[in-house]
Short mmCIF file of C-alpha atoms in Angstrom, two decimals:
data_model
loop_
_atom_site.label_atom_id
_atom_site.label_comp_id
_atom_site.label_asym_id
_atom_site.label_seq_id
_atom_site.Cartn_x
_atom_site.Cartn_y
_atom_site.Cartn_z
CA UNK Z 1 -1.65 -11.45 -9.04
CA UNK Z 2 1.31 -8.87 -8.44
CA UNK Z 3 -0.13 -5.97 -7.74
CA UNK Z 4 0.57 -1.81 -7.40
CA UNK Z 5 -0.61 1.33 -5.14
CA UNK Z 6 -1.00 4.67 -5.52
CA UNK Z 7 2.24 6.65 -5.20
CA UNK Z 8 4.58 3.52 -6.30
CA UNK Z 9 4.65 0.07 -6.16
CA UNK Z 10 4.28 -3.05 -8.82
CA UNK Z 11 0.04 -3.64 -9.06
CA UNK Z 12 -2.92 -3.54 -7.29
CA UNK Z 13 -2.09 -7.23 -4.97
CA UNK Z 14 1.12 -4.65 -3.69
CA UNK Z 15 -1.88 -1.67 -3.27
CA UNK Z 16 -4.58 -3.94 -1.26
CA UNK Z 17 -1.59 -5.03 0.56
CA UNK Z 18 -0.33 -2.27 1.48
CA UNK Z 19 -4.17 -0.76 2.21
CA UNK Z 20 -4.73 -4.13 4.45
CA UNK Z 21 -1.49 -4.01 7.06
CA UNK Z 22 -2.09 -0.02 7.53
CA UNK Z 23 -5.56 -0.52 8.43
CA UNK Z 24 -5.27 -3.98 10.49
CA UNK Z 25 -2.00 -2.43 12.48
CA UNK Z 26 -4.82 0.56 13.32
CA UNK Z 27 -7.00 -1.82 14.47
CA UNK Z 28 -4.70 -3.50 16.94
CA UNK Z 29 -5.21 -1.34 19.83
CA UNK Z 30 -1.77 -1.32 21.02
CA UNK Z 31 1.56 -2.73 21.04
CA UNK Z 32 2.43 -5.52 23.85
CA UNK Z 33 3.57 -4.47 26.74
CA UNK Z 34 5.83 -6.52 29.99
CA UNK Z 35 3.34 -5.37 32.34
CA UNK Z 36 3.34 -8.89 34.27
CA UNK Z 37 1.33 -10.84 31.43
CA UNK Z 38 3.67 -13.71 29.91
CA UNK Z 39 1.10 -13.62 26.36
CA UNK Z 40 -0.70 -11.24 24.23
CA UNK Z 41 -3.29 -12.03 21.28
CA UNK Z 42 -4.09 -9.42 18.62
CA UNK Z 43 -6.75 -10.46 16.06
CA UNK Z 44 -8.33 -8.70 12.79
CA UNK Z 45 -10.90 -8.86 9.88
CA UNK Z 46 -10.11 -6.55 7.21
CA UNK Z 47 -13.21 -6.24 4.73
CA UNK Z 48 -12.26 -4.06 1.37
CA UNK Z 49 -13.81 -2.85 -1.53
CA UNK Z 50 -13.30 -1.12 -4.30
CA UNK Z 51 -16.53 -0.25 -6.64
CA UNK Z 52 -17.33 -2.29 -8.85
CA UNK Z 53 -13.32 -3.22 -8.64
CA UNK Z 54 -11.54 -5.45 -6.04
CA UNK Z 55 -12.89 -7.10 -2.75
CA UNK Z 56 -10.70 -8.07 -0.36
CA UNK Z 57 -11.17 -10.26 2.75
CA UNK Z 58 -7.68 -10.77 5.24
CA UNK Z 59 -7.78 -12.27 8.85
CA UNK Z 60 -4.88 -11.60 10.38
CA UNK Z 61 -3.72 -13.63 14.30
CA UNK Z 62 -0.93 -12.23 16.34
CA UNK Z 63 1.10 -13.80 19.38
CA UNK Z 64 3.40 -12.30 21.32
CA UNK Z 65 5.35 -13.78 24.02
CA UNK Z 66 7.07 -11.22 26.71
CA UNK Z 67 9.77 -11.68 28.67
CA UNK Z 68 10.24 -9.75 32.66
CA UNK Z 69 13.16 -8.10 31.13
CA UNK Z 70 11.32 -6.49 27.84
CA UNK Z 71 12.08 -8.78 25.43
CA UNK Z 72 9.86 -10.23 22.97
CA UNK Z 73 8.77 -12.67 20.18
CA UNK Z 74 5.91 -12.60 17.98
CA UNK Z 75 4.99 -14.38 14.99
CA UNK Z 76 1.76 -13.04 13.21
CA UNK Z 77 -0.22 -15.00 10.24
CA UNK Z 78 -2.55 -13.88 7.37
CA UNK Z 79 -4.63 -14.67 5.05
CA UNK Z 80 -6.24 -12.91 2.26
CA UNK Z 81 -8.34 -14.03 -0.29
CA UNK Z 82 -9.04 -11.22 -3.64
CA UNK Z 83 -11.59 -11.48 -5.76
CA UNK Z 84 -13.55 -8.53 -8.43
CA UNK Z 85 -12.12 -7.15 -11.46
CA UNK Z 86 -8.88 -4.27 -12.01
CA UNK Z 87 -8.74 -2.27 -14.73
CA UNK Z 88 -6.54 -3.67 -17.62
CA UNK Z 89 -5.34 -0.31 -18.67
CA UNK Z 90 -6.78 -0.17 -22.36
CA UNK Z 91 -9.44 2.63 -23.31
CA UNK Z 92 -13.18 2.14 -23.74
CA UNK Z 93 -14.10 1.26 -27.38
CA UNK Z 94 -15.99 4.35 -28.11
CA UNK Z 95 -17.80 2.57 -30.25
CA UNK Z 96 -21.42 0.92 -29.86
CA UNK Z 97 -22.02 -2.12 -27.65
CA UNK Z 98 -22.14 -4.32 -30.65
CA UNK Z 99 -18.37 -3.99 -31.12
CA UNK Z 100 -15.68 -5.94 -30.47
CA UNK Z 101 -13.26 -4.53 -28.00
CA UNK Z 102 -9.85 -5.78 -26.46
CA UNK Z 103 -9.00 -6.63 -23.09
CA UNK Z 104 -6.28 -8.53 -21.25
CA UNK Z 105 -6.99 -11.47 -18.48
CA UNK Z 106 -5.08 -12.26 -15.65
CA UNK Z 107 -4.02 -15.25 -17.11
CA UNK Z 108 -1.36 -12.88 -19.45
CA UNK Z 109 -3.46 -13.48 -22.73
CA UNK Z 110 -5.45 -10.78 -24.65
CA UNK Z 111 -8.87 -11.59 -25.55
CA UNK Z 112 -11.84 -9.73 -27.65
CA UNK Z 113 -15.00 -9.68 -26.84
CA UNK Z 114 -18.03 -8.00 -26.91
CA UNK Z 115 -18.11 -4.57 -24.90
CA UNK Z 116 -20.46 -3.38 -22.78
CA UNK Z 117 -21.76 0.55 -22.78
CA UNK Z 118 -18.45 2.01 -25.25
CA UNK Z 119 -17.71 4.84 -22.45
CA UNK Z 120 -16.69 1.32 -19.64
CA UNK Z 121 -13.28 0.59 -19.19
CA UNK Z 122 -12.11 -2.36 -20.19
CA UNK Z 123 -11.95 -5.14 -16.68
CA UNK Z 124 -9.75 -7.91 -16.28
CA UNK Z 125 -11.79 -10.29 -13.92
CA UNK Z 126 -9.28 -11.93 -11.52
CA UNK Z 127 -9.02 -13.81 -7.98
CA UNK Z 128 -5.92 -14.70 -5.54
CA UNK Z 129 -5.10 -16.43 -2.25
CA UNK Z 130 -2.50 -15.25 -0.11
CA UNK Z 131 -0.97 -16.10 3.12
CA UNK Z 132 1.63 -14.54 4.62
CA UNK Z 133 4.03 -15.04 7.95
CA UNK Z 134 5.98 -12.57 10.22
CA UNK Z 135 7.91 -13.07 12.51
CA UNK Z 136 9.94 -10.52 15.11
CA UNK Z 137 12.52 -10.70 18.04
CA UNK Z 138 12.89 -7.25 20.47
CA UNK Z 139 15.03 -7.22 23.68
CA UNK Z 140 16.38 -3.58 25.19
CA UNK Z 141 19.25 -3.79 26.28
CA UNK Z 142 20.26 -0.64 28.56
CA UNK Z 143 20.04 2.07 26.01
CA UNK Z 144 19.69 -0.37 22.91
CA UNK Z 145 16.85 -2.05 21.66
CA UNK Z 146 17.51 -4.18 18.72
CA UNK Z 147 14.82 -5.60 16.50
CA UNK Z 148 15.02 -8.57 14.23
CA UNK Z 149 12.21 -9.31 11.82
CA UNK Z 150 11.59 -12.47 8.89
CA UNK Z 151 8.58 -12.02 6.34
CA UNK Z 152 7.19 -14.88 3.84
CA UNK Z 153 4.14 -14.50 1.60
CA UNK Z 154 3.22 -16.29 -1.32
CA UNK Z 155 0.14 -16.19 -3.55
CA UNK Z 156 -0.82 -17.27 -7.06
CA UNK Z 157 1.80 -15.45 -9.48
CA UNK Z 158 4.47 -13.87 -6.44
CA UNK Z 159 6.33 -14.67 -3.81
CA UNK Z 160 8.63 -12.38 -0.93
CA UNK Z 161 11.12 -13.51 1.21
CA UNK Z 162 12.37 -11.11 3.59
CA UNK Z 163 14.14 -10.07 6.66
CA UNK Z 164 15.21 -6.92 8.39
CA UNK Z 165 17.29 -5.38 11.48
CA UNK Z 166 16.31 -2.12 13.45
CA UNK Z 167 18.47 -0.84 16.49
CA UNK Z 168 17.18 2.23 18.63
CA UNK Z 169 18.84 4.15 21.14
CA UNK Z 170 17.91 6.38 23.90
CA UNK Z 171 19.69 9.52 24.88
CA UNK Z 172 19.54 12.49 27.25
CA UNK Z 173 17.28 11.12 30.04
CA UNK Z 174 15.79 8.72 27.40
CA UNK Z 175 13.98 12.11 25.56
CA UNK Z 176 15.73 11.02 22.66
CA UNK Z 177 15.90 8.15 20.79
CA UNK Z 178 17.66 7.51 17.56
CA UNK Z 179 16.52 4.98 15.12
CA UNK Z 180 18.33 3.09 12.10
CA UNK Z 181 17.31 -0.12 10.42
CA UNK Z 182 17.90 -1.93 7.02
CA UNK Z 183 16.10 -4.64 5.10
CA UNK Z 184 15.97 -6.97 2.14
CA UNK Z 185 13.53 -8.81 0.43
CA UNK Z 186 14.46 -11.63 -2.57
CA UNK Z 187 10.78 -11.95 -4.54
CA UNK Z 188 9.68 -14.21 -7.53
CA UNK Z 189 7.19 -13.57 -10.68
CA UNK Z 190 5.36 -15.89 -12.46
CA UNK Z 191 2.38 -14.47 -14.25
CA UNK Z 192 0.08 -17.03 -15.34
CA UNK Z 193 0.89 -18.37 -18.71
CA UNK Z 194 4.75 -16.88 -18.85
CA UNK Z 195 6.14 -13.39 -18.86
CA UNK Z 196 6.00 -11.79 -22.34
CA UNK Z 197 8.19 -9.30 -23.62
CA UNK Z 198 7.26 -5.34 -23.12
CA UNK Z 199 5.32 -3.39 -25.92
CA UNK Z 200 4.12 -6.74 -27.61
CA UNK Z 201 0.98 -7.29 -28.51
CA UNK Z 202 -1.06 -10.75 -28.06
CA UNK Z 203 0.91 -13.05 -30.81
CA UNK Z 204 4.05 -12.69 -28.75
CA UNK Z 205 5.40 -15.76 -27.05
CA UNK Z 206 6.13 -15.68 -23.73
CA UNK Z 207 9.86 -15.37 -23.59
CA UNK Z 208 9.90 -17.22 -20.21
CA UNK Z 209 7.90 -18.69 -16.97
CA UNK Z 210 9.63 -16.49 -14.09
CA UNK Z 211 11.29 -13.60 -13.16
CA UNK Z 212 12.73 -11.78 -9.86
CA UNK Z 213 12.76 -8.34 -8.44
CA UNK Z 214 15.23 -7.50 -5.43
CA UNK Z 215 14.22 -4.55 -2.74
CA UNK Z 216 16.94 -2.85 -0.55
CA UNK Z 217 15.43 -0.35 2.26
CA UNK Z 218 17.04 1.33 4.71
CA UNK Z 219 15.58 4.22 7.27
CA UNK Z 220 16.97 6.51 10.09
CA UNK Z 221 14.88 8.68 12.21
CA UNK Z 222 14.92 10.47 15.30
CA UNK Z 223 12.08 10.92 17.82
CA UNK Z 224 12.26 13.72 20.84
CA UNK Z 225 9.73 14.73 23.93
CA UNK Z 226 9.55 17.98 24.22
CA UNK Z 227 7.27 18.35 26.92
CA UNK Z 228 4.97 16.19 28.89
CA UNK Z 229 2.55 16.19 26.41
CA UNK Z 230 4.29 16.91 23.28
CA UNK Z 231 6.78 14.78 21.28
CA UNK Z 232 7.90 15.14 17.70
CA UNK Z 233 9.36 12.87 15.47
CA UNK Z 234 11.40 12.99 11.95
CA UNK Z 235 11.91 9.63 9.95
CA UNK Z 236 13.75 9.28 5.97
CA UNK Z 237 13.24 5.69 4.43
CA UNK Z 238 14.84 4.67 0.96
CA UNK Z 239 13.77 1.64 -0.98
CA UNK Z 240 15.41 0.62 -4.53
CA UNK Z 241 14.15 -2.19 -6.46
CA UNK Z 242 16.43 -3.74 -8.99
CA UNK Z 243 14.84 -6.21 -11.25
CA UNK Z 244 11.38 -7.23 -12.56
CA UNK Z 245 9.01 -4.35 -12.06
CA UNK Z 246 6.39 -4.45 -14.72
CA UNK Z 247 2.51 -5.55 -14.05
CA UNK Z 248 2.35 -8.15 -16.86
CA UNK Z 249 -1.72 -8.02 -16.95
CA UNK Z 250 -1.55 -4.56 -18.17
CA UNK Z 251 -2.14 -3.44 -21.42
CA UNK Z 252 -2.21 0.23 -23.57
CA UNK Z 253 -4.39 0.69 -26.12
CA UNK Z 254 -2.87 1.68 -29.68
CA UNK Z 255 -5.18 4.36 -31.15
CA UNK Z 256 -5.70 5.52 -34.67
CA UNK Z 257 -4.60 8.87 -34.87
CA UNK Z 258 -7.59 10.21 -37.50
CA UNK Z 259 -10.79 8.55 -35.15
CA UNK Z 260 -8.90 8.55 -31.38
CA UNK Z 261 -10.75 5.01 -31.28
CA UNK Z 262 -8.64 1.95 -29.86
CA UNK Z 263 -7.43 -0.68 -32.21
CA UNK Z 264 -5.13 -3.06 -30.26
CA UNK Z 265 -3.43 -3.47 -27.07
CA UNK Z 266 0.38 -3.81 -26.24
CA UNK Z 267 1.32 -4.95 -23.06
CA UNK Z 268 3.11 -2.34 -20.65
CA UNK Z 269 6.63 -1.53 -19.74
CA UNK Z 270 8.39 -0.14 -17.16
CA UNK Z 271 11.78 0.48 -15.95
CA UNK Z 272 14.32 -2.17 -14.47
CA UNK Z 273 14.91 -0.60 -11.58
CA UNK Z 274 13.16 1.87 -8.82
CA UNK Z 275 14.94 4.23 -6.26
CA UNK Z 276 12.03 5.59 -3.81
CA UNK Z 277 12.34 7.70 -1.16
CA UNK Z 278 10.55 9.60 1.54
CA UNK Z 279 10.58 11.94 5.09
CA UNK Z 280 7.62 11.39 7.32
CA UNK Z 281 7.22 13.77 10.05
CA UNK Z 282 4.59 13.45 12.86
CA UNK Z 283 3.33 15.22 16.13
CA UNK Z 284 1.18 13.32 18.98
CA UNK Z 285 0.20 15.74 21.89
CA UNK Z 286 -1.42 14.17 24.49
CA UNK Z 287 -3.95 17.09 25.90
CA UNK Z 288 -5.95 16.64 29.36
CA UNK Z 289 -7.71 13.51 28.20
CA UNK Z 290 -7.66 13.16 24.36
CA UNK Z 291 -4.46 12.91 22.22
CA UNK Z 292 -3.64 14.45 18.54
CA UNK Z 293 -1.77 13.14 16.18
CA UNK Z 294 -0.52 14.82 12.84
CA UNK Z 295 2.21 13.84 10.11
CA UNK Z 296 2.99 14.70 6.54
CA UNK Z 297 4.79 12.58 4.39
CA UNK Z 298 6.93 13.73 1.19
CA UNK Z 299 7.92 11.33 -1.33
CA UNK Z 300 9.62 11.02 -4.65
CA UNK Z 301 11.20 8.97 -6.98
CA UNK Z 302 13.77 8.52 -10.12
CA UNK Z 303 10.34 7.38 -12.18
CA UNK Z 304 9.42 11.06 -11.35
CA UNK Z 305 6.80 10.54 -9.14
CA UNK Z 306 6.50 12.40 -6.22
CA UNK Z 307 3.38 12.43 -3.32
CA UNK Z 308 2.06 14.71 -0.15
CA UNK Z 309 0.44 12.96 2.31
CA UNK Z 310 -1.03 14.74 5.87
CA UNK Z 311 -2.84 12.67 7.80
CA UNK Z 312 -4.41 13.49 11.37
CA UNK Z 313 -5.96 11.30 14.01
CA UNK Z 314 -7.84 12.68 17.01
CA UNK Z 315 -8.41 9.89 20.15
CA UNK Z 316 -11.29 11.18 22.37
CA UNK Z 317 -11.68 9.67 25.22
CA UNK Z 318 -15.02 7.88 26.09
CA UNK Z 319 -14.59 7.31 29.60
CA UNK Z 320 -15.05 3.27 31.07
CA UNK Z 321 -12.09 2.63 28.32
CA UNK Z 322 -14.01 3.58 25.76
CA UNK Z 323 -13.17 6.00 22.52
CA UNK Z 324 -13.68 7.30 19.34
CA UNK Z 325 -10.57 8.37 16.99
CA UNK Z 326 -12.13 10.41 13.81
CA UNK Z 327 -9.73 9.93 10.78
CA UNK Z 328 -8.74 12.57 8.06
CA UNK Z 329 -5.91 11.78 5.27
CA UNK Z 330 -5.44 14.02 2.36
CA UNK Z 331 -3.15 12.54 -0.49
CA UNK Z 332 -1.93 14.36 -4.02
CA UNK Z 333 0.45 12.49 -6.66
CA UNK Z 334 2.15 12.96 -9.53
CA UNK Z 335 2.27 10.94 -12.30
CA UNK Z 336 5.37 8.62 -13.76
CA UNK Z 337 7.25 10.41 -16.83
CA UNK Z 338 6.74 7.31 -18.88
CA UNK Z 339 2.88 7.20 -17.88
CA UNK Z 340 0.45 7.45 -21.48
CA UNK Z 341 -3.26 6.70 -21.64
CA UNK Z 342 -2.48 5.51 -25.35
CA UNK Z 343 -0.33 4.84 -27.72
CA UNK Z 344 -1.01 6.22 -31.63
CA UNK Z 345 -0.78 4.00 -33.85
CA UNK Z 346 2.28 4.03 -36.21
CA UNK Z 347 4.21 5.95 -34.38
CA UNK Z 348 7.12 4.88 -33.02
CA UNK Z 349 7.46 3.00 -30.09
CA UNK Z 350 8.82 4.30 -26.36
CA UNK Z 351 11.37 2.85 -24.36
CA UNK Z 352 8.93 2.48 -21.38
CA UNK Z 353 4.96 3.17 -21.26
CA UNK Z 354 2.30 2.47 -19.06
CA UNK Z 355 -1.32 2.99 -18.64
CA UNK Z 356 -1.95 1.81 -15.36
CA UNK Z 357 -3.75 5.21 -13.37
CA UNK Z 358 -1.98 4.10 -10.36
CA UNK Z 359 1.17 5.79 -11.79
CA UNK Z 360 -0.68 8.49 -13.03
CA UNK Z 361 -2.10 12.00 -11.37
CA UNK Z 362 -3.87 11.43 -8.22
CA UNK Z 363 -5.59 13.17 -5.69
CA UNK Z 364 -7.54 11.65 -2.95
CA UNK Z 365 -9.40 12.08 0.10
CA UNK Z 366 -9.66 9.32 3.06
CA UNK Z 367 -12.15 9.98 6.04
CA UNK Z 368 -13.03 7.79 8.96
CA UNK Z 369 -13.22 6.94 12.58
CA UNK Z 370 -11.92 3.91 14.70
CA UNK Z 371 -14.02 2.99 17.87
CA UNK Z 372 -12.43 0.62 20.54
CA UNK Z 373 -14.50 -0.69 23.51
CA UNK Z 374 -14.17 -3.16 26.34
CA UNK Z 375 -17.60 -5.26 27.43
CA UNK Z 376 -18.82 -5.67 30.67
CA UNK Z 377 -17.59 -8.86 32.10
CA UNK Z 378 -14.98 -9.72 29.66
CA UNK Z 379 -11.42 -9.20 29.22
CA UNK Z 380 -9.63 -8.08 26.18
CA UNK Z 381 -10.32 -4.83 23.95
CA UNK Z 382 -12.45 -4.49 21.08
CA UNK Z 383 -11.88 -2.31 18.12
CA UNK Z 384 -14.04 -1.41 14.97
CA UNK Z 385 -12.55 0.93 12.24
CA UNK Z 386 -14.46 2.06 8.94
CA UNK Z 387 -12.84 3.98 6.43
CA UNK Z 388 -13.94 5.72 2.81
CA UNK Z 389 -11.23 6.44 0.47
CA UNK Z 390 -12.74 8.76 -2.87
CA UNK Z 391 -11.10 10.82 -5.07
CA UNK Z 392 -11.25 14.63 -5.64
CA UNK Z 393 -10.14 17.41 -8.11
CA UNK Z 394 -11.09 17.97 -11.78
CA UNK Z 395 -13.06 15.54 -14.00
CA UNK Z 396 -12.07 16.01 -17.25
CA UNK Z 397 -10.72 13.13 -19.94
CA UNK Z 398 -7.41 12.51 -20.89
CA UNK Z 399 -5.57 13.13 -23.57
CA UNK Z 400 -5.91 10.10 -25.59
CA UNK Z 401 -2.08 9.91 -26.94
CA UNK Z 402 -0.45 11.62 -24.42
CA UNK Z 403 -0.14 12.91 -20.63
CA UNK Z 404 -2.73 12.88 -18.57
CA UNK Z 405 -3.91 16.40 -17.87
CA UNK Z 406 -5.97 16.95 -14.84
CA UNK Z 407 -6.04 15.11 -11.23
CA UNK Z 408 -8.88 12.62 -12.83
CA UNK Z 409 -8.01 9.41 -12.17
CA UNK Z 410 -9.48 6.88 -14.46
CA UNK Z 411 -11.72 5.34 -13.43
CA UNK Z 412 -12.76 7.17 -10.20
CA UNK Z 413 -11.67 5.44 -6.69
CA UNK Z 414 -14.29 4.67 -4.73
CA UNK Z 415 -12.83 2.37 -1.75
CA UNK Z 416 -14.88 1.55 1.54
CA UNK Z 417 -12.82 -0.88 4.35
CA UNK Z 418 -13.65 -1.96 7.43
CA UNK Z 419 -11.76 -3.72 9.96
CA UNK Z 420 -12.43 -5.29 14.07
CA UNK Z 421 -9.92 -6.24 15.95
CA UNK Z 422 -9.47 -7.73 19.55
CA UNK Z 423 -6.64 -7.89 21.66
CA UNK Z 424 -6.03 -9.39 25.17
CA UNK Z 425 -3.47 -11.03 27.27
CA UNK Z 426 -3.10 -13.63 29.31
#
């Protein structure tokens, strides 16, 4: 399924995506290095889960190849296979268990069937394969070091084709560097059972089978050390999307306006076209043993969302290559202008709506701790990360037909992920 994350994105496949490289490029415990090995192997087990939601389960292998003079090649694979239930973005019945109530399947078609307890959301039971290849060429070349990079994935109902450049440079006694880099990605959607017009309820026919979404990004930055210990770094990224950017398993519920109670579904709709972008600034200070690292992250968009993110890592240092790095992240989003819990019915119609709570008010919380180890006798590092992602802020329901009011996401996230890695060269 094509899928979106907090703070932007398409759906909840683009959102356990997203959740699954962060965590498994954490658990690699470094980035290859020409230090006389000719090959390095990085491998990782992601394990995710939301509650009573999504479960996620992604090995990922990694090869590198290095040259004497710096340069390198690595192609990394993965695999993911997604399985639970996502919210289909209608509102609980309201009404007693004996009830029908309407829901909407990954397969594109809206069903009704009998609800459990009114108060539960409406699910939309689902499950996906992915794999996905990467591939990336580095050399420096005296003050340059160009980067190439290719990307393919493909599951059930999308597919991404991609590629991008990056070239840094190093000035003033190589304190400096400047970065700049561009990419593209060409992808395809075909929802199971055709893509169906926005704002139409289930009688629609599909209007076709596929449709495709282009992504531009581009990114400059510029990294300095300002001491022995200390260096600072400032990077700006911009991403627009052009074409195909509505989740086409999710559905708002049309509500009578006298009871508030739900009494069909339209699908959702959003805009044709997505200009994000964001400044990321980060600190590591390296103190006697241990080493800090802080960033903050602003972003907004022209759907008027717009996200703070600090995040801060602390590596302390176990001695015999051992350590422990605690994790704190702190996250608070806005929602999308066109974002409704509900639609009343017989009013007219918006341009664009959607119900989906990834697009709507957020705040979040995300603490954990990442331990890497070696064992006696063998080479290679071992890492082990666990991670709980909740949300915070009031609790307090939406407004039915409108905006939502108060930083309570609906339903509340409750996400748990854990992740090993090893690494070693040869």
């Amino acid at each position: 399924m094509q899928l979106d994350p907090p703070g932007g994105g398409t759906s909840l496949r683009r959102r356990l995506g997203a959740a699954a490289c962060m965590l498994l490029a954490s658990a690699a415990p470094g980035v290859a290095r020409a230090d006389g090995s000719t090959t390095q192997f990085d491998a990782s087990a992601l394990l995710y889960g939301e509650a009573g939601r999504a479960n996620v389960v992604e090995p990922t292998a990694r090869i590198t190849r290095l040259s004497p003079d710096g340069q390198s090649l690595s192609a990394q694979l993965g695999i993911d296979v997604i399985t639970g239930a996502s919210p289909s973005g209608a509102l609980p019945s309201g009404v007693s268990s004996g009830a029908v109530q309407t829901t909407t399947t990954p397969s594109g078609n809206t069903t009704t069937t009998s609800p459990p307890p009114p108060s539960q959301i409406p699910l939309s039971k689902f499950k996906d394969l992915r794999g996905a290849l990467d591939l990336e060429w580095q050399k420096p070349i005296w003050l340059f070091t160009p980067t190439i990079g290719a990307h393919a994935s493909r599951e059930k109902d999308y597919q991404s084709l991609g590629g991008d450049a990056q070239l840094a440079v190093d000035l003033m006694n190589r304190l400096t560097t400047l970065t700049a880099g561009a990419g593209y990605n060409q992808d395809g959607v075909f929802p199971v059972g055709g893509v169906t017009p926005g704002l139409s309820d289930a009688t629609v026919v599909p209007v076709k089978e596929t449709e495709s979404k282009r992504v531009t990004s581009a990114l400059a930055g510029i990294s300095r050390v300002l001491t022995r210990r200390w260096m600072v770094g400032i990077n700006a990224a911009r991403i627009y999307e052009r074409g195909y950017l509505t989740e086409p398993y999710k559905v708002l519920s049309v509500v009578d306006p006298a009871t508030g109670l739900p009494q069909s579904a339209l699908t959702e709709k959003r805009p044709g076209s997505r200009d994000r972008r964001s400044v990321l600034a980060n600190s590591v200070y390296h103190l006697t043993r241990d080493v800090l690292y802080l960033s903050y992250r602003y972003y907004w968009d022209d759907w008027e969302v717009k996200s703070n993110t600090v995040d801060a890592r602390y590596r302390r240092e176990l001695g015999g290559d051992n350590y422990l790095e605690p994790h704190v992240r702190l996250y608070e989003q806005t929602a999308a202008r066109f974002f409704r819990a509900g639609l009343v019915q017989g009013a007219p119609l918006p341009e664009f709506a959607t119900s989906d709570y990834r697009l709507g008010l957020l705040r979040t919380a995300t603490v954990g701790a990442t331990y890497g180890f070696h064992l006696p006798n063998s080479p290679g590092e071992w890492s082990v990360r666990a991670e709980y992602m909740g949300q915070f802020g009031e609790r307090h329901p939406k407004d039915a037909v409108g905006v939502q009011r108060t930083y309570d996401l609906f339903p509340a996230t409750n996400i748990g992920s854990l992740v090993a890695g090893y690494t070693v060269t040869f």
